[in-house]
Coordinates of N, CA and C in Angstrom, one line a residue:
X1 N -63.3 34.7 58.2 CA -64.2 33.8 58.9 C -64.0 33.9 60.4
X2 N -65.0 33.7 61.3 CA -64.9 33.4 62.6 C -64.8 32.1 63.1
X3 N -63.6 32.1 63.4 CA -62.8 30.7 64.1 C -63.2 29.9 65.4
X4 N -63.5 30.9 66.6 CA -63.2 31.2 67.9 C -64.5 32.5 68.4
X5 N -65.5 32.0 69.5 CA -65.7 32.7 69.8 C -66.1 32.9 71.6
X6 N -65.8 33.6 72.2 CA -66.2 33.6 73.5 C -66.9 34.8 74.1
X7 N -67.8 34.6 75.0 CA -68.9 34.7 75.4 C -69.9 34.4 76.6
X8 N -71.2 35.3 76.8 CA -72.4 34.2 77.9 C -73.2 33.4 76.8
X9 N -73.3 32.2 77.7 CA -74.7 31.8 77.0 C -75.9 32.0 77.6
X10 N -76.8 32.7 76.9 CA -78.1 33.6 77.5 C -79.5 32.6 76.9
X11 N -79.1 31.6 75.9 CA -80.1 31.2 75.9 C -79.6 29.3 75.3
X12 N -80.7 28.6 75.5 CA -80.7 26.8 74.9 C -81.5 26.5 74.4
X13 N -81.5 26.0 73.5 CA -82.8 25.1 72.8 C -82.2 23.9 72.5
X14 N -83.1 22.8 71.8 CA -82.5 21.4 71.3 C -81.2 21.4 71.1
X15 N -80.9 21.8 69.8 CA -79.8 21.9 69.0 C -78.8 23.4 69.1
X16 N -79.4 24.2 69.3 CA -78.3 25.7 69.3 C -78.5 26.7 70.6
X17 N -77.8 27.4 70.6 CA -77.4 28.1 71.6 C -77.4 29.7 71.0
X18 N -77.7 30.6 72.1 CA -77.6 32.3 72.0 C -76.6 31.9 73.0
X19 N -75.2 32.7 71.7 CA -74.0 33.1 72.5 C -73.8 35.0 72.6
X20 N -73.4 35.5 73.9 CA -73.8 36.9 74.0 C -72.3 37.2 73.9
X21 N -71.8 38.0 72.3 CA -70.3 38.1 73.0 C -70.0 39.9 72.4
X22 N -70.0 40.6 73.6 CA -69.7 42.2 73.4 C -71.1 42.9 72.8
X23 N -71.9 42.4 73.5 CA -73.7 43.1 73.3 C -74.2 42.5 72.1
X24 N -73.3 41.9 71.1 CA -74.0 40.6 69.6 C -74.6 39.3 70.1
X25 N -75.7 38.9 70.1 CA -76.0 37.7 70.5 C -75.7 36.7 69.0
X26 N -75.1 35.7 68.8 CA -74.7 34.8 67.9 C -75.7 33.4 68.0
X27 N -76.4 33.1 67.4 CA -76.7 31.9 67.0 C -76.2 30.5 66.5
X28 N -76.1 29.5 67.5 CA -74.8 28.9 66.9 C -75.2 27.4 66.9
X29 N -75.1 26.6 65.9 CA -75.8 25.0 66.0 C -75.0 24.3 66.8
X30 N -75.3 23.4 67.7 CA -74.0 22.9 68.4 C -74.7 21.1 68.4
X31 N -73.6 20.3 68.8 CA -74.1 19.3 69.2 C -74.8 18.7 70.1
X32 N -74.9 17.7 70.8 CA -75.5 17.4 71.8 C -74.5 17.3 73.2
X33 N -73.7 16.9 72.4 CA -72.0 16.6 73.4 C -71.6 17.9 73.8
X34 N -71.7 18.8 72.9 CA -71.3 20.3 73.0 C -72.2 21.3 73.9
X35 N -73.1 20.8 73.6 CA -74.7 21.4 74.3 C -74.3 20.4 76.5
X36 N -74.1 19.5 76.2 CA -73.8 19.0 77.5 C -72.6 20.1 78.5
X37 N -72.0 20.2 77.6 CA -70.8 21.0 78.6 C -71.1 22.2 78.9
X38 N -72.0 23.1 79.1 CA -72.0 24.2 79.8 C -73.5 24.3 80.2
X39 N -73.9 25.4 81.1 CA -75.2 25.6 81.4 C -75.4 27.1 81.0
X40 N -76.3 27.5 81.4 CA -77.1 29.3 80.7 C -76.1 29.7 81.7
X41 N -76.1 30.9 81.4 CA -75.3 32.4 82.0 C -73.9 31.6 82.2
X42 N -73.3 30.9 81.6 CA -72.0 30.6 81.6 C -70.8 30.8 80.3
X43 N -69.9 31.8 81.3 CA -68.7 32.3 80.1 C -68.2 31.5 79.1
X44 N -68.3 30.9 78.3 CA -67.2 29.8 77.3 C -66.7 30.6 76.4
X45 N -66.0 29.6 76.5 CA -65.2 29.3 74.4 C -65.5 28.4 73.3
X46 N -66.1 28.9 72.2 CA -66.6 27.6 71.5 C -65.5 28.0 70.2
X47 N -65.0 26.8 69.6 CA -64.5 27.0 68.0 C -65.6 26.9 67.2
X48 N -65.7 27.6 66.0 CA -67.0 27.6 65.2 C -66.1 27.5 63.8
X49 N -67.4 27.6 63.4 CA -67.5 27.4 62.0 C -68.7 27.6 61.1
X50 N -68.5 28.9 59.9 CA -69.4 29.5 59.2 C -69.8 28.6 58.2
X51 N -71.1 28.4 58.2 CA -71.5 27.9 56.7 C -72.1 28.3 55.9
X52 N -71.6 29.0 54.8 CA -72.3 29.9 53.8 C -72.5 29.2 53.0
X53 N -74.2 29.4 52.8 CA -75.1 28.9 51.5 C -75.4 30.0 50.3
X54 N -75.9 29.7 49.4 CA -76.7 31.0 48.8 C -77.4 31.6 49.3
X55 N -78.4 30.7 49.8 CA -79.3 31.6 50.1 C -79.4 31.5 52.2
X56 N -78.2 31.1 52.6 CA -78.1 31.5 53.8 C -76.9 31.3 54.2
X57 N -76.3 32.1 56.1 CA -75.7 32.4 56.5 C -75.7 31.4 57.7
X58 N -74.6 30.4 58.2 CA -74.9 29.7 59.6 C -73.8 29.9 60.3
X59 N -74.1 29.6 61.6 CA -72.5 28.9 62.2 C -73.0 27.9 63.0
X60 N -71.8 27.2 63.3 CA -71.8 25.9 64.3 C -70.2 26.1 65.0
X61 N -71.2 25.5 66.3 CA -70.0 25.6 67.2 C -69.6 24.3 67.9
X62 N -68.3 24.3 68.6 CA -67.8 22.7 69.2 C -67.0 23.5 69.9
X63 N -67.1 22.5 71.4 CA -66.5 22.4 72.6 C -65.3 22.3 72.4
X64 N -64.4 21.4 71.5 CA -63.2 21.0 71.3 C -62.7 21.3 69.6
X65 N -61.6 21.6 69.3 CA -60.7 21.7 68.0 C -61.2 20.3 67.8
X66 N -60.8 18.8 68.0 CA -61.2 18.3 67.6 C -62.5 17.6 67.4
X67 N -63.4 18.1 67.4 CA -65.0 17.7 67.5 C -65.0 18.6 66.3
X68 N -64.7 19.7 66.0 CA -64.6 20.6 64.9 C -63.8 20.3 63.8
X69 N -62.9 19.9 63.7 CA -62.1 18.9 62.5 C -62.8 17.6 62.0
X70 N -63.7 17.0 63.3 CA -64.1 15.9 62.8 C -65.1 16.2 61.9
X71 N -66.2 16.8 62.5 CA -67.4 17.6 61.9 C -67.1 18.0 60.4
X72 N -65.5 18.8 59.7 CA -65.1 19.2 59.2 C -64.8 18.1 57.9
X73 N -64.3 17.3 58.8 CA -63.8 15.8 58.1 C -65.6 15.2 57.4
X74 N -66.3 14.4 58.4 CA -67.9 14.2 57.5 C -68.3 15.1 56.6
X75 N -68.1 16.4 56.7 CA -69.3 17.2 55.8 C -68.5 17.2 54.4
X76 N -67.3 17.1 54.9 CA -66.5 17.1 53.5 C -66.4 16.0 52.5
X77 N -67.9 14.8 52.8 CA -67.9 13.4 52.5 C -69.5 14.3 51.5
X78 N -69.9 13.9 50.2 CA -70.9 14.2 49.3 C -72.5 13.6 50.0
X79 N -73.1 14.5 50.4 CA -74.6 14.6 51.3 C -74.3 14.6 52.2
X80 N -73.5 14.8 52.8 CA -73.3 15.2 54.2 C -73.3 16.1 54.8
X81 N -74.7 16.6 54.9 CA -74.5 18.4 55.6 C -74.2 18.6 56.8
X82 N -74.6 20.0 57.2 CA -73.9 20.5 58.5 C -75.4 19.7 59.8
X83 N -76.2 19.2 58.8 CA -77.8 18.8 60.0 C -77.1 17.6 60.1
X84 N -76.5 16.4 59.2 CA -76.7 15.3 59.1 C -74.8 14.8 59.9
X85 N -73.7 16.0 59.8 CA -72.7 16.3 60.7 C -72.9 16.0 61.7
X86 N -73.7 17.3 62.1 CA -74.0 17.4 63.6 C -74.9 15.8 64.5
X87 N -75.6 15.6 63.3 CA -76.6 14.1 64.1 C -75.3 13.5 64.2
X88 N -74.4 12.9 63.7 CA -73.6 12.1 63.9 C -72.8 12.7 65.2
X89 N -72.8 13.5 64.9 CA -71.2 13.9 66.6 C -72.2 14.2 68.3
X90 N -73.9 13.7 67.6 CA -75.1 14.0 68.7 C -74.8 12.2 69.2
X91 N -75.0 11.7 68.3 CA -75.2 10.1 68.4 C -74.1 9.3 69.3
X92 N -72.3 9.9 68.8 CA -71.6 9.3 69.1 C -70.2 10.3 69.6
X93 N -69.7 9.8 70.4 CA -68.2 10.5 70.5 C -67.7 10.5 70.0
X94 N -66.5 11.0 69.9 CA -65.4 11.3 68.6 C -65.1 10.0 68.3
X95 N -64.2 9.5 69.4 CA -63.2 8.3 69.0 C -64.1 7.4 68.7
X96 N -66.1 7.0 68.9 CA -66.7 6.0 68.8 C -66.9 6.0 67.0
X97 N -67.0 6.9 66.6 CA -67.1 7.3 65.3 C -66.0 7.0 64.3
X98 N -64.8 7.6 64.8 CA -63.2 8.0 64.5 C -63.4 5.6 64.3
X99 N -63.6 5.2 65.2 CA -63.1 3.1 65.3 C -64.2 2.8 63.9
X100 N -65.4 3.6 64.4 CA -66.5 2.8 63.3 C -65.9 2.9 61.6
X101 N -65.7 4.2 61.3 CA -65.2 4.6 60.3 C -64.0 3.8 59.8
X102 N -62.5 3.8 60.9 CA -61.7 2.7 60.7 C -61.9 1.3 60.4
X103 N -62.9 0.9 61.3 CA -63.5 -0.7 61.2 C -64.1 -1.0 60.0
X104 N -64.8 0.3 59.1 CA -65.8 -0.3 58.1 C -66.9 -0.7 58.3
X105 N -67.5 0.1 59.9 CA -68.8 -0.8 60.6 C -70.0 0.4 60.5
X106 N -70.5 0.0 59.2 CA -71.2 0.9 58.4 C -73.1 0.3 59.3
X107 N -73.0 -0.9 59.7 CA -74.1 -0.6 60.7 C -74.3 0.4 61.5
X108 N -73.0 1.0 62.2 CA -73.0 1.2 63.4 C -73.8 3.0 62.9
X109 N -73.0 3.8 61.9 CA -72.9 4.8 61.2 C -74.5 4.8 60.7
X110 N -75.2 3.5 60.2 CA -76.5 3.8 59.9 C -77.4 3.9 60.6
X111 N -76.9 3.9 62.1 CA -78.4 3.8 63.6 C -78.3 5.4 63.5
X112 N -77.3 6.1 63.1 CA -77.4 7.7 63.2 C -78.7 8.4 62.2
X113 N -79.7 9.1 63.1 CA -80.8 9.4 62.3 C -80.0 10.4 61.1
X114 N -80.6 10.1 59.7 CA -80.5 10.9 58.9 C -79.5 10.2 57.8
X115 N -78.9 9.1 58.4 CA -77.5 8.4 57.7 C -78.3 7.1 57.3
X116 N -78.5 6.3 55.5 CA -79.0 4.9 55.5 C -77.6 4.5 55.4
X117 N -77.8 3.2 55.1 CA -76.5 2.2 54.4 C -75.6 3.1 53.4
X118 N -76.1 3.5 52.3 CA -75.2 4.6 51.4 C -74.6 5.4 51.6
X119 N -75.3 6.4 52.6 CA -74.1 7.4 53.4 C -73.3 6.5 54.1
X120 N -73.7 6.1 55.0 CA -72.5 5.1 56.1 C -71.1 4.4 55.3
X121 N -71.7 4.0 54.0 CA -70.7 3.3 53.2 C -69.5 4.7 52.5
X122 N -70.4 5.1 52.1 CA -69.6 6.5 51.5 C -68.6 7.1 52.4
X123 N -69.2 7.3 53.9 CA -68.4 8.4 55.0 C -66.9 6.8 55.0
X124 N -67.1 5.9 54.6 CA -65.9 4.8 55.6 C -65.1 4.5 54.2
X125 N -65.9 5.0 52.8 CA -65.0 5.0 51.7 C -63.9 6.1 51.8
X126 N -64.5 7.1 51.6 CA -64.1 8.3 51.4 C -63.1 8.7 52.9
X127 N -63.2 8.5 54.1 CA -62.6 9.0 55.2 C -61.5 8.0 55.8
X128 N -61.7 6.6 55.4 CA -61.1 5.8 56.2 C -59.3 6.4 56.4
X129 N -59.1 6.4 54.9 CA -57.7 6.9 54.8 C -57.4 8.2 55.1
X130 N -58.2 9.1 55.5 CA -57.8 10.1 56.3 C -57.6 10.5 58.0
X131 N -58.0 9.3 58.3 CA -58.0 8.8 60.0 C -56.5 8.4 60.5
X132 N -56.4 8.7 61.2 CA -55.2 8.0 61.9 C -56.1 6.6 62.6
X133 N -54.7 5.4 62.9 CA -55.5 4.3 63.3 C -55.5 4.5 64.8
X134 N -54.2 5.4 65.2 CA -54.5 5.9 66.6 C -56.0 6.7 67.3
X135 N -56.2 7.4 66.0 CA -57.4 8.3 66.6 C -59.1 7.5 66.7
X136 N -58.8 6.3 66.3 CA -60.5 5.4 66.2 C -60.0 4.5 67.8
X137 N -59.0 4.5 68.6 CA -58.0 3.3 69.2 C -59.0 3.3 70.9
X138 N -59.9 4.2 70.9 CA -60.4 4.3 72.4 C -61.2 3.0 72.8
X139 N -61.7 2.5 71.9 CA -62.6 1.1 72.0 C -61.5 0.1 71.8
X140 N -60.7 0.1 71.4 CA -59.9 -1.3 71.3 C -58.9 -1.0 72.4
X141 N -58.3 -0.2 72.7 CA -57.6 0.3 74.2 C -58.6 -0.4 75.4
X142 N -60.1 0.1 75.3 CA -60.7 -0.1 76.4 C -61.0 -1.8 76.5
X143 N -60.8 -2.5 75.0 CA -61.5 -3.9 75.1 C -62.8 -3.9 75.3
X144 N -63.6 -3.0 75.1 CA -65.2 -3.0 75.5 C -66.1 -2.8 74.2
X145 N -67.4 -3.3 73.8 CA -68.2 -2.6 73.0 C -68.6 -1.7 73.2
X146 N -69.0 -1.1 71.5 CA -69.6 0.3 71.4 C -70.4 0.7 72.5
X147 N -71.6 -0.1 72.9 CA -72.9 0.4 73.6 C -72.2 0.1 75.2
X148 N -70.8 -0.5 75.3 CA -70.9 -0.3 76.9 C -69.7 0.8 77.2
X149 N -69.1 1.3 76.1 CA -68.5 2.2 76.0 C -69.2 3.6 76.4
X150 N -70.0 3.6 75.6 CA -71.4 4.4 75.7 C -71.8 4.6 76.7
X151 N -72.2 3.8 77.4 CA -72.8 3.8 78.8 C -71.9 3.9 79.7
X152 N -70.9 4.1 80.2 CA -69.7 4.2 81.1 C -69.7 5.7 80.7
X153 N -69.6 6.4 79.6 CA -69.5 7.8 79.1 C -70.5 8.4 79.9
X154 N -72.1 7.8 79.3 CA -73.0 8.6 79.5 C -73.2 8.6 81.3
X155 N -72.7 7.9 82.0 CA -73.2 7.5 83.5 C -72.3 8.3 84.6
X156 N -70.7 9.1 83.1 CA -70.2 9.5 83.9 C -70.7 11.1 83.5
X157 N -71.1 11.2 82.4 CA -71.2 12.7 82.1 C -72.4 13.3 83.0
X158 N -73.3 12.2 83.5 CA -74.8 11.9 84.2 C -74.7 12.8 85.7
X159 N -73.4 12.5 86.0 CA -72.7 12.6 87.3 C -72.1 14.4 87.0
X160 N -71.8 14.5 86.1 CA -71.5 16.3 86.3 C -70.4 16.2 85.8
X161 N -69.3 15.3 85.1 CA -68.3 15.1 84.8 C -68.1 15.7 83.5
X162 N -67.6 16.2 82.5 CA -67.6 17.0 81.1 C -66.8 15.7 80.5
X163 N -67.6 15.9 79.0 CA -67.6 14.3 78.4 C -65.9 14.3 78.0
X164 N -64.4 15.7 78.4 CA -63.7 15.2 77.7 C -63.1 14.4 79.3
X165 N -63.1 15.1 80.5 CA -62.4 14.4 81.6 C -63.0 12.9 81.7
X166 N -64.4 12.4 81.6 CA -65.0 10.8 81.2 C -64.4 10.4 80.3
X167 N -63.5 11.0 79.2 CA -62.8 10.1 78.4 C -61.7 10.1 78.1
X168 N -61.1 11.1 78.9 CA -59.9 11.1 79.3 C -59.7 10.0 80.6
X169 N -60.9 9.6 82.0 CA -60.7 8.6 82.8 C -61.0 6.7 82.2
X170 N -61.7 6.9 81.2 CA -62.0 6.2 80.6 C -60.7 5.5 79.5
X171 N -59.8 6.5 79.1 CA -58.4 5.7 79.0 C -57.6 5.7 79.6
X172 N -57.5 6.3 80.9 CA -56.3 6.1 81.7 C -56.8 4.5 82.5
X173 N -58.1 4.5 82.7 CA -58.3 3.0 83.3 C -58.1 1.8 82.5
X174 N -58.2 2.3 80.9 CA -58.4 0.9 80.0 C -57.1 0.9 79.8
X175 N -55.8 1.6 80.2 CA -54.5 1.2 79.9 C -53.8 0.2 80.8
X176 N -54.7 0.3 82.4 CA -54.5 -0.4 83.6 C -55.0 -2.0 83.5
X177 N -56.5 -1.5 83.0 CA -57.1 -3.1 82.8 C -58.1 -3.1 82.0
X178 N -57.3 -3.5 80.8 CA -58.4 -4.2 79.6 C -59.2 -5.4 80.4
X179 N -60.1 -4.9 78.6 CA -61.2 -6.4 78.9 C -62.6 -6.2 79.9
X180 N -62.3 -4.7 80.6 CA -63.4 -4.9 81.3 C -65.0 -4.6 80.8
X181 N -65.7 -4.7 81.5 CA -67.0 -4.6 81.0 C -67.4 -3.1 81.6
X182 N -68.7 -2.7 81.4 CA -68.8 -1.1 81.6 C -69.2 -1.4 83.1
X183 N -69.8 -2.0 83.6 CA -69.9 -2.0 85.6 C -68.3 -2.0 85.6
X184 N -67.8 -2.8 85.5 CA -66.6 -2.8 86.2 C -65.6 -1.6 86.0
X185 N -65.9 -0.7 85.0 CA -65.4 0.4 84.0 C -65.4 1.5 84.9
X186 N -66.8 1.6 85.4 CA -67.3 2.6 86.0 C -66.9 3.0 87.4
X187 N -66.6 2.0 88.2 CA -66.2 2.8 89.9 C -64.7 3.2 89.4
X188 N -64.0 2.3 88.5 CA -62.6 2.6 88.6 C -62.6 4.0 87.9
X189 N -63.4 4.5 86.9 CA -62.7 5.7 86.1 C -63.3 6.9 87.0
X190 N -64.3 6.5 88.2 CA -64.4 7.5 89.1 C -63.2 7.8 90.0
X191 N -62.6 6.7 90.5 CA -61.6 7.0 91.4 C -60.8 7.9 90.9
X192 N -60.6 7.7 89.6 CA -59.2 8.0 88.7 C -59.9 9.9 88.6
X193 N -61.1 9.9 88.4 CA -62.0 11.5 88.6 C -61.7 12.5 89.9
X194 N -62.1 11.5 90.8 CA -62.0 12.1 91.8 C -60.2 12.2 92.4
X195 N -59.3 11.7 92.0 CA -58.0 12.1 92.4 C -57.7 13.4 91.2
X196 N -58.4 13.2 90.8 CA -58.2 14.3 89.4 C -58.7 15.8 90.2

């Protein structure tokens, strides 16, 4: 199987990408987070992952090993395909996903198109105990809600920032000062950017 692959990317659409690597152009589903981090005619590295059907051949690719284990982690939950995966890791960040799943906050899982109440319930049956409680810890570190967590990410990624350095500034500021709200989130995890 192909693990790893690097490459130009010669073409974008919604959801996937033409990756050009040694004159093969590859087809590759990606997320929306993953779709954010690079632009056309740029060299990457994506981790993939093949998914063989009967009656077809796919891949999907991720920015990070872990966006690729997580992905790995959902599909491996019953109706959870690689379309209904990927909507989830489009909707939400790792760690916003990684807390919901810990919390049991099967609302949060069912605003994801393609997920009702039954999936949401199933992914937080079936996964809880395979999470670390460290790895859901970015929202209760930051003291903030989901949607202003959200918006501090999205305002930094808005800015040119790649969604892992926004959330890498986004815990190095919530270990300084909890409790804040997303305005007040925002100049500080720029400072912490720009010394970066």
């Amino acid at each position: 199987m192909i693990g790893r692959l690097t490459g130009t990317v010669v073409e974008k659409e919604k959801d996937t990408i033409v990756l050009m690597c040694n004159g093969v152009g590859f087809e590759i589903a990606v997320s929306e987070f993953t779709m954010r981090e690079f632009s056309l005619e740029q060299d990457i590295q994506l981790y993939t992952k093949m998914i063989v059907r009967e009656d077809s051949l796919s891949m999907v690719g991720f920015y990070t090993r872990e966006e690729k284990e997580l992905f790995e982690l959902l599909t491996s939950v019953s109706k959870v395909g690689t379309k209904v995966g990927l909507s989830i890791l489009s909707s939400y960040d790792i760690h916003t996903v990684k807390g919901a799943i810990l919390r049991g906050d099967a609302v949060l899982l069912s605003k994801v198109p393609g997920i009702g109440k039954k999936t949401a319930e199933r992914l937080i049956l079936e996964l809880k105990d395979k999470i670390s409680p460290l790895e859901g810890s970015l929202e209760e570190g930051v003291k903030m809600n989901v949607d202003e967590t959200d918006d501090v990410l999205l305002a930094l990624t808005a800015l040119g920032f790649s969604r892992t350095e926004a959330l890498n500034a986004i815990r190095a500021v919530a270990l300084k000062y909890p409790n804040l709200t997303a305005q007040e989130m925002i100049p500080k995890a720029l400072a912490v950017l720009s010394k970066a």
